[in-house]
Coordinates of C-alpha atoms in Angstrom, one line a residue:
M1024 CA -0.9 13.9 2.1
L1025 CA -2.7 10.7 2.9
D1026 CA -3.4 10.2 6.8
G1027 CA -4.5 6.8 7.7
M1028 CA -3.9 3.1 7.6
F1029 CA -3.8 1.8 4.2
S1030 CA -1.8 -1.0 2.2
F1031 CA -2.3 -0.5 -1.8
V1032 CA -1.2 -1.2 -5.2
L1033 CA -1.9 1.6 -7.9
L1034 CA -2.0 0.4 -11.6
D1035 CA -1.6 2.9 -14.4
T1036 CA -3.0 0.9 -17.3
R1037 CA -1.7 3.3 -19.5
D1038 CA 1.8 1.8 -19.2
N1039 CA 1.4 -0.9 -16.9
S1040 CA 3.3 0.7 -14.4
F1041 CA 2.4 0.5 -10.7
I1042 CA 3.1 1.8 -7.2
V1043 CA 2.7 0.0 -4.1
A1044 CA 2.6 2.1 -0.7
R1045 CA 2.1 1.1 2.8
D1046 CA 0.9 3.5 5.9
A1047 CA 3.4 5.5 8.2
V1048 CA 4.0 2.8 11.0
G1049 CA 2.5 -0.6 8.9
I1050 CA -0.6 -0.6 11.0
T1051 CA -2.2 -2.7 8.0
S1052 CA -0.1 -5.9 7.1
L1053 CA 1.5 -5.7 3.6
Y1054 CA 4.6 -8.4 2.2
I1055 CA 6.7 -8.1 -1.4
G1056 CA 8.5 -11.0 -2.9
W1057 CA 10.4 -11.6 -6.4
G1058 CA 9.9 -14.8 -8.5
L1059 CA 12.5 -16.5 -10.3
D1060 CA 11.2 -15.0 -13.7
G1061 CA 11.5 -11.4 -12.1
S1062 CA 8.1 -10.9 -11.2
I1063 CA 7.0 -9.1 -8.2
W1064 CA 4.5 -9.9 -5.9
I1065 CA 2.4 -8.0 -3.5
S1066 CA 0.0 -9.5 -0.8
S1067 CA -1.4 -8.5 2.5
E1068 CA -0.7 -12.6 3.7
L1069 CA 2.7 -14.4 3.3
K1070 CA 0.6 -17.1 2.3
G1071 CA 0.0 -15.5 -0.8
L1072 CA 3.9 -15.2 -1.6
N1073 CA 5.3 -18.7 -0.2
D1074 CA 4.7 -20.7 -3.3
D1075 CA 5.7 -18.3 -6.1
C1076 CA 8.5 -16.3 -4.7
E1077 CA 12.0 -17.2 -4.4
H1078 CA 12.3 -14.6 -1.5
F1079 CA 10.2 -12.4 0.3
Q1080 CA 10.1 -9.7 3.0
C1081 CA 7.8 -6.9 5.0
F1082 CA 7.1 -4.4 2.9
P1083 CA 8.6 -1.6 4.6
P1084 CA 6.2 1.0 6.4
G1085 CA 6.3 4.4 5.5
H1086 CA 7.5 3.4 1.9
L1087 CA 6.5 3.2 -1.4
Y1088 CA 7.7 1.2 -4.5
S1089 CA 7.7 2.3 -7.7
S1090 CA 7.9 0.2 -11.1
K1091 CA 9.8 2.9 -13.2
N1092 CA 12.2 3.9 -10.6
G1093 CA 12.8 0.3 -8.7
G1094 CA 13.7 0.1 -5.1
F1095 CA 11.8 1.5 -2.3
R1096 CA 11.7 5.5 -1.0
R1097 CA 10.4 6.4 2.0
W1098 CA 7.6 8.7 2.3
Y1099 CA 6.9 9.3 5.7
N1100 CA 9.8 11.4 7.4
P1101 CA 8.8 12.6 10.8
I1102 CA 11.3 14.6 12.5
W1103 CA 11.4 12.0 15.0
F1104 CA 12.6 9.3 12.8
S1105 CA 16.2 10.9 13.1
E1106 CA 15.7 9.8 16.9
A1107 CA 17.5 13.3 17.9
I1108 CA 16.4 14.5 21.3
P1109 CA 13.3 16.6 21.3
S1110 CA 13.2 19.4 24.0
S1111 CA 9.5 20.7 23.6
P1112 CA 8.1 21.6 27.2
Y1113 CA 5.5 19.0 28.5
D1114 CA 2.0 20.8 27.8
P1115 CA -0.6 18.2 29.0
L1116 CA -3.5 20.1 27.2
V1117 CA -1.6 20.0 23.8
L1118 CA -1.3 16.3 24.6
R1119 CA -5.1 15.8 25.6
R1120 CA -6.2 17.6 22.6
A1121 CA -4.2 16.0 19.9
F1122 CA -5.2 12.3 21.4
E1123 CA -8.9 13.5 21.6
N1124 CA -8.7 14.8 17.9
A1125 CA -7.0 11.2 16.5
V1126 CA -10.3 9.4 18.3
I1127 CA -12.3 11.8 16.9
K1128 CA -11.2 11.2 13.5
R1129 CA -11.5 7.9 13.7
L1130 CA -15.2 8.0 14.3
M1131 CA -15.8 8.3 10.8
T1132 CA -17.8 5.2 9.7
D1133 CA -20.9 4.1 8.4
V1134 CA -21.0 0.5 10.1
P1135 CA -21.8 -0.8 13.3
F1136 CA -18.6 -0.4 15.8
G1137 CA -17.4 -0.3 19.4
V1138 CA -14.1 -0.2 21.3
L1139 CA -11.9 -2.8 22.5
L1140 CA -11.7 -2.4 26.4
S1141 CA -9.6 -4.2 28.7
G1142 CA -9.7 -1.6 31.7
G1143 CA -6.3 -0.3 31.5
L1144 CA -5.5 3.3 31.0
D1145 CA -5.0 3.2 26.9
S1146 CA -8.2 1.2 26.0
S1147 CA -10.0 3.1 28.8
L1148 CA -9.2 6.4 27.5
V1149 CA -10.2 5.6 23.7
A1150 CA -13.6 4.5 25.3
S1151 CA -14.1 7.5 27.6
I1152 CA -13.3 9.5 24.5
T1153 CA -15.3 7.7 21.8
A1154 CA -18.4 7.7 24.2
S1155 CA -18.2 11.6 24.7
H1156 CA -18.1 12.5 20.8
L1157 CA -20.3 9.8 19.4
A1158 CA -23.5 11.9 19.6
G1159 CA -24.0 13.3 16.4
T1160 CA -21.8 11.3 14.2
K1161 CA -23.1 9.4 11.2
A1162 CA -22.8 6.0 13.0
A1163 CA -24.8 7.1 15.9
K1164 CA -27.8 8.3 13.8
Q1165 CA -27.6 4.7 12.0
W1166 CA -26.9 2.5 14.8
G1167 CA -27.6 4.5 18.5
S1168 CA -25.7 7.1 20.4
Q1169 CA -24.7 4.2 23.1
L1170 CA -20.9 2.8 22.9
H1171 CA -20.7 -0.9 22.6
C1172 CA -17.6 -2.1 24.1
F1173 CA -15.8 -5.7 24.3
C1174 CA -13.5 -7.4 26.4
V1175 CA -12.3 -10.9 26.7
G1176 CA -10.6 -12.8 29.5
L1177 CA -10.8 -15.9 32.0
E1178 CA -13.5 -16.2 34.2
G1179 CA -12.9 -14.1 37.0
S1180 CA -9.7 -12.3 35.5
P1181 CA -8.7 -9.1 37.1
D1182 CA -9.1 -7.4 33.3
L1183 CA -12.6 -8.4 33.3
K1184 CA -13.3 -6.6 36.7
A1185 CA -11.4 -3.3 35.5
A1186 CA -13.2 -3.3 32.0
R1187 CA -16.5 -3.7 33.8
E1188 CA -16.1 -0.9 35.9
V1189 CA -15.0 1.7 33.2
A1190 CA -17.9 0.3 31.5
D1191 CA -20.1 1.2 33.9
Y1192 CA -19.0 4.4 34.7
L1193 CA -18.7 5.8 31.1
G1194 CA -22.5 4.4 30.5
T1195 CA -21.5 1.9 27.6
V1196 CA -23.1 -1.6 26.2
H1197 CA -20.5 -3.7 27.6
H1198 CA -20.0 -7.2 26.2
E1199 CA -18.0 -9.6 28.7
F1200 CA -16.7 -12.5 26.6
H1201 CA -15.0 -15.6 28.5
F1202 CA -12.7 -18.4 27.2
T1203 CA -11.4 -21.2 28.8
V1204 CA -8.3 -23.1 28.9
Q1205 CA -9.0 -25.3 26.6
D1206 CA -10.2 -22.8 24.4
G1207 CA -7.2 -21.1 24.2
I1208 CA -5.3 -24.4 23.5
D1209 CA -7.3 -25.4 20.9
A1210 CA -7.3 -21.7 19.2
I1211 CA -3.2 -21.3 19.3
E1212 CA -2.6 -23.0 16.4
D1213 CA -5.4 -21.0 13.9
A1214 CA -3.8 -17.9 15.8
I1215 CA -0.5 -18.6 14.4
Y1216 CA -1.6 -19.2 11.3
H1217 CA -3.4 -16.2 10.7
I1218 CA -0.7 -14.1 12.6
E1219 CA 1.9 -15.6 10.7
T1220 CA 4.6 -15.3 13.3
Y1221 CA 6.2 -17.6 15.9
D1222 CA 7.3 -14.5 18.6
V1223 CA 6.1 -15.7 21.7
T1224 CA 5.0 -12.8 23.6
T1225 CA 2.8 -11.9 20.0
I1226 CA 1.4 -15.1 19.9
R1227 CA 0.2 -14.9 23.7
A1228 CA -1.6 -11.8 23.0
S1229 CA -3.0 -12.7 19.6
T1230 CA -4.8 -16.0 21.3
P1231 CA -7.4 -14.1 23.1
M1232 CA -7.8 -11.3 20.7
F1233 CA -8.4 -13.8 18.1
L1234 CA -11.0 -15.8 20.0
M1235 CA -12.7 -12.3 20.9
S1236 CA -12.6 -10.9 17.3
R1237 CA -14.3 -14.0 16.2
K1238 CA -17.3 -13.4 18.8
I1239 CA -17.3 -9.6 18.1
K1240 CA -18.0 -9.8 14.3
A1241 CA -20.8 -12.6 15.0
L1242 CA -22.6 -9.5 16.5
G1243 CA -22.8 -7.7 13.4
V1244 CA -20.0 -5.3 14.7
K1245 CA -17.6 -4.4 11.4
M1246 CA -15.1 -2.2 13.2
V1247 CA -13.0 -1.5 16.9
I1248 CA -11.5 1.0 17.9
S1249 CA -8.3 -0.1 20.1
G1250 CA -5.2 1.3 22.3
E1251 CA -2.4 -0.4 20.5
G1252 CA 0.7 1.8 20.5
S1253 CA 0.7 3.7 23.6
D1254 CA 3.2 1.9 25.4
E1255 CA 5.6 2.5 22.4
I1256 CA 5.0 5.9 22.3
F1257 CA 5.3 6.7 26.2
G1258 CA 7.5 4.1 27.6
G1259 CA 5.2 2.0 29.2
Y1260 CA 6.7 -1.4 29.2
L1261 CA 8.3 -2.4 32.5
Y1262 CA 11.8 -2.4 31.5
F1263 CA 11.5 1.4 30.9
H1264 CA 11.9 1.8 34.4
K1265 CA 15.7 0.5 34.1
A1266 CA 16.2 3.5 31.4
P1267 CA 19.8 4.8 32.4
N1268 CA 19.1 8.4 30.7
K1269 CA 16.3 10.5 28.7
E1270 CA 18.5 9.9 25.7
E1271 CA 18.2 5.9 26.1
F1272 CA 14.8 6.3 26.7
H1273 CA 13.7 8.6 23.6
R1274 CA 16.1 6.3 21.3
E1275 CA 14.4 2.8 22.5
T1276 CA 10.7 4.5 22.3
C1277 CA 11.5 5.5 18.6
H1278 CA 12.9 1.6 17.9
K1279 CA 9.6 0.6 19.1
I1280 CA 7.5 2.6 17.1
K1281 CA 9.8 1.7 13.8
A1282 CA 9.4 -2.2 15.0
L1283 CA 5.4 -2.0 15.6
H1284 CA 4.7 -3.5 12.3
Q1285 CA 6.3 -6.8 13.6
Y1286 CA 4.6 -7.0 17.0
D1287 CA 1.5 -5.2 17.9
C1288 CA 0.2 -3.8 14.6
L1289 CA 0.9 -7.3 13.2
R1290 CA -1.2 -8.9 16.1
A1291 CA -4.0 -6.3 16.2
N1292 CA -4.3 -6.3 12.5
K1293 CA -4.4 -10.0 11.5
S1294 CA -6.2 -11.3 14.9
T1295 CA -9.0 -9.1 14.0
S1296 CA -9.0 -9.4 9.8
A1297 CA -8.8 -13.2 10.5
W1298 CA -12.7 -12.5 11.0
G1299 CA -13.1 -9.6 8.8
L1300 CA -13.3 -7.3 11.5
E1301 CA -11.3 -3.7 11.1
A1302 CA -9.3 -2.6 14.2
R1303 CA -8.6 1.4 14.0
V1304 CA -5.6 2.6 16.4
P1305 CA -5.6 6.3 17.0
F1306 CA -2.6 6.3 19.3
L1307 CA -0.7 5.6 16.1
D1308 CA -2.5 8.8 14.2
K1309 CA 0.3 10.7 12.5
D1310 CA -0.4 13.8 14.1
F1311 CA -0.7 12.4 17.5
I1312 CA 2.7 10.8 17.1
N1313 CA 4.3 14.0 16.1
V1314 CA 3.0 15.7 19.3
A1315 CA 3.8 12.9 21.6
M1316 CA 7.2 12.3 20.2
A1317 CA 8.3 15.8 20.5
I1318 CA 7.7 16.1 24.1
D1319 CA 11.4 16.2 26.0
P1320 CA 11.6 12.8 27.1
Q1321 CA 12.9 13.4 30.7
W1322 CA 8.9 13.9 31.2
K1323 CA 8.5 10.6 30.3
M1324 CA 11.2 9.2 32.5
I1325 CA 9.3 6.7 35.3
R1326 CA 10.5 8.6 38.6
P1327 CA 8.9 6.7 41.4
E1328 CA 10.1 9.3 44.0
E1329 CA 8.4 11.9 42.2
G1330 CA 5.1 9.8 41.6
R1331 CA 5.7 9.5 38.2
I1332 CA 4.9 5.7 36.9
E1333 CA 4.8 4.4 33.4
K1334 CA 3.0 6.7 31.0
W1335 CA 2.6 9.7 33.4
V1336 CA 2.5 12.4 30.9
L1337 CA -1.0 10.7 29.4
R1338 CA -2.5 10.2 32.9
K1339 CA -1.4 13.9 33.9
A1340 CA -2.9 15.1 30.3
F1341 CA -6.4 13.2 31.2
D1342 CA -6.4 14.1 34.8
D1343 CA -9.2 16.9 35.0
E1344 CA -10.8 17.3 38.3
D1345 CA -14.1 19.2 36.8
H1346 CA -14.5 16.5 34.0
P1347 CA -13.1 13.5 34.9
Y1348 CA -12.8 11.0 32.0
L1349 CA -12.3 7.7 34.0
P1350 CA -12.9 6.5 37.6
K1351 CA -10.3 7.6 39.8
N1352 CA -8.6 4.2 40.1
S1353 CA -8.5 3.6 36.4
A1354 CA -6.3 6.2 36.1
S1355 CA -3.5 4.6 38.0
L1356 CA -3.9 1.3 35.8
T1357 CA -1.2 0.1 33.9
V1358 CA -2.3 -1.5 30.8
P1359 CA -2.7 -5.6 31.5
G1360 CA -0.3 -7.8 29.5
G1361 CA 1.5 -4.9 28.4
A1362 CA 5.3 -5.8 29.9
S1363 CA 7.8 -7.6 27.0
V1364 CA 11.2 -7.5 27.1
A1365 CA 10.8 -9.5 23.7
C1366 CA 9.8 -6.5 22.2
S1367 CA 13.0 -4.5 23.2
T1368 CA 16.0 -3.7 21.1
A1369 CA 19.5 -5.2 21.9
K1370 CA 20.9 -2.0 23.6
A1371 CA 17.7 -1.8 26.0
V1372 CA 18.4 -5.5 27.2
E1373 CA 21.8 -4.1 28.3
W1374 CA 20.4 -2.0 30.8
D1375 CA 20.2 -5.0 33.2
A1376 CA 22.7 -7.6 32.8
S1377 CA 20.1 -10.2 34.3
W1378 CA 17.9 -9.8 31.1
S1379 CA 20.4 -11.2 28.8
N1380 CA 20.3 -14.8 30.5
N1381 CA 16.6 -14.7 30.2
L1382 CA 15.2 -17.2 27.7
D1383 CA 11.6 -16.1 28.5
P1384 CA 11.1 -13.0 26.3
S1385 CA 8.1 -11.9 28.3
G1386 CA 8.9 -8.6 30.8
R1387 CA 6.9 -10.2 34.0
A1388 CA 9.7 -13.1 33.8
A1389 CA 12.3 -10.5 34.4
L1390 CA 12.6 -11.3 37.7
G1391 CA 12.4 -8.3 40.6
V1392 CA 11.6 -5.7 37.9
H1393 CA 8.4 -4.6 39.5
L1394 CA 10.0 -4.7 43.3
S1395 CA 12.9 -3.0 42.5
A1396 CA 11.5 -0.4 40.3
Y1397 CA 9.2 0.5 43.0
A1398 CA 11.7 0.1 45.9
D1399 CA 8.4 -1.4 47.7
T1400 CA 9.2 -2.3 51.3
G1401 CA 5.8 -2.6 52.6
G1402 CA 4.5 -5.3 50.2
S1403 CA 2.3 -2.9 48.2
A1404 CA -0.1 -4.0 45.3
A1405 CA 2.3 -3.6 42.9
A1406 CA 5.0 -6.1 44.8
Q1407 CA 2.7 -8.6 45.2
A1408 CA 1.8 -8.5 41.7
A1409 CA 5.4 -9.0 40.9
K1410 CA 5.9 -11.9 43.3
V1411 CA 2.7 -13.6 41.5
S1412 CA 4.0 -13.0 38.2
S1413 CA 7.4 -14.2 38.8
S1414 CA 6.4 -17.4 40.5
K1415 CA 4.5 -18.3 37.3
M1416 CA 7.3 -17.7 34.8
I1417 CA 7.4 -19.9 32.2
N1418 CA 10.3 -20.8 29.6
N1419 CA 8.9 -21.7 26.2
N1420 CA 10.9 -19.8 23.3
V1421 CA 10.5 -22.0 20.7
L1422 CA 7.4 -22.5 18.4
P1423 CA 6.7 -26.6 19.2
R1424 CA 6.8 -25.5 22.9
M1425 CA 4.4 -22.8 22.2
M1426 CA 2.0 -24.9 21.1
E1427 CA 1.7 -26.7 24.6
V1428 CA 1.3 -23.6 26.2
S1429 CA -2.1 -22.7 28.1
A1430 CA -4.5 -20.3 27.6
K1431 CA -3.8 -19.5 31.3
E1432 CA -0.4 -19.0 30.8
V1433 CA -1.3 -17.0 27.5
A1434 CA -3.7 -14.5 29.9
I1435 CA -1.0 -14.3 32.5
H1436 CA 1.7 -12.9 30.1
G1437 CA 0.0 -10.8 27.9

């Protein structure tokens, strides 16, 4: 019955029995370890287990551990978990209402908060819904009814421009943070220390978020709402262009959601928690996931010839002419830096033979993805972006080399 993000240990002092539980998809971090003396250790960071445990692992999302029964039991059992292909027709209004409810649910707070706004589709929708429902909340009465938004990037980056445009349209208080190449290089080691992974794409995305979180917390803000999870649910990554059929497409989205705790959830939780900032993610609301994952995946398939690009079902759901949620051009933007073959399953890599020989896990390093996907012949913006991205590939799949990556490359590859 618990609905939210959590990791906890519940102790019964009557007999010293306990249960440990983690939220449905692993938004919050949690690890379990075993000592040589048979002791069981629980920590939100690996650092708490490293010196005392013979071995340890991620505490599986959506599971609980009982000291009385021993072992894990999965308490989160949604229909989509079996990966059976759904057949519900796509209803844009149902999807819209489900996401609005997910955002509104996360406005329950009595601390200063804001929205992380990159200017892409996902974060812009979060900001739009939050801005329109903020008035009347407890937080608005205490801190004001004008929403604060936060964005980070290199000076002159397209993300900053897009975010500024959305913020101006929504009438939010916009905070634009800049970092330099050297700032990024200097922060990589600290970012790795806090996020506790050497996955290349996660480090690339964590470094700017880590720098931004520090500045946000310094303003007195204690909670932010973010757009993680949309790409996994709707197949927003570039390699989904290559999905051979709706069955493979759906199974890949299921695998992506199940692995979120090792990638985007880990990044968002630890990059912010490093500075005492809480990140809430409405796209990973249990009820919303159930609605989105029940849609017949044929509607999520990317069909350029039919005008259906990445996350078309989400764009269509909020394409309201009478009460527009976003400025017109923002509705056609994909999430910057969202592309990554690294987070895909081995099965998805088989969709294109060239990917198997690509040592750089970034989706933008897969040559020709944009060009072939959009079948562009006239030098469109998408094609030009692909050419620029391909020309700036890097190949650094080992942690020591990752330490040498410049912040510019971090920004380029997301």
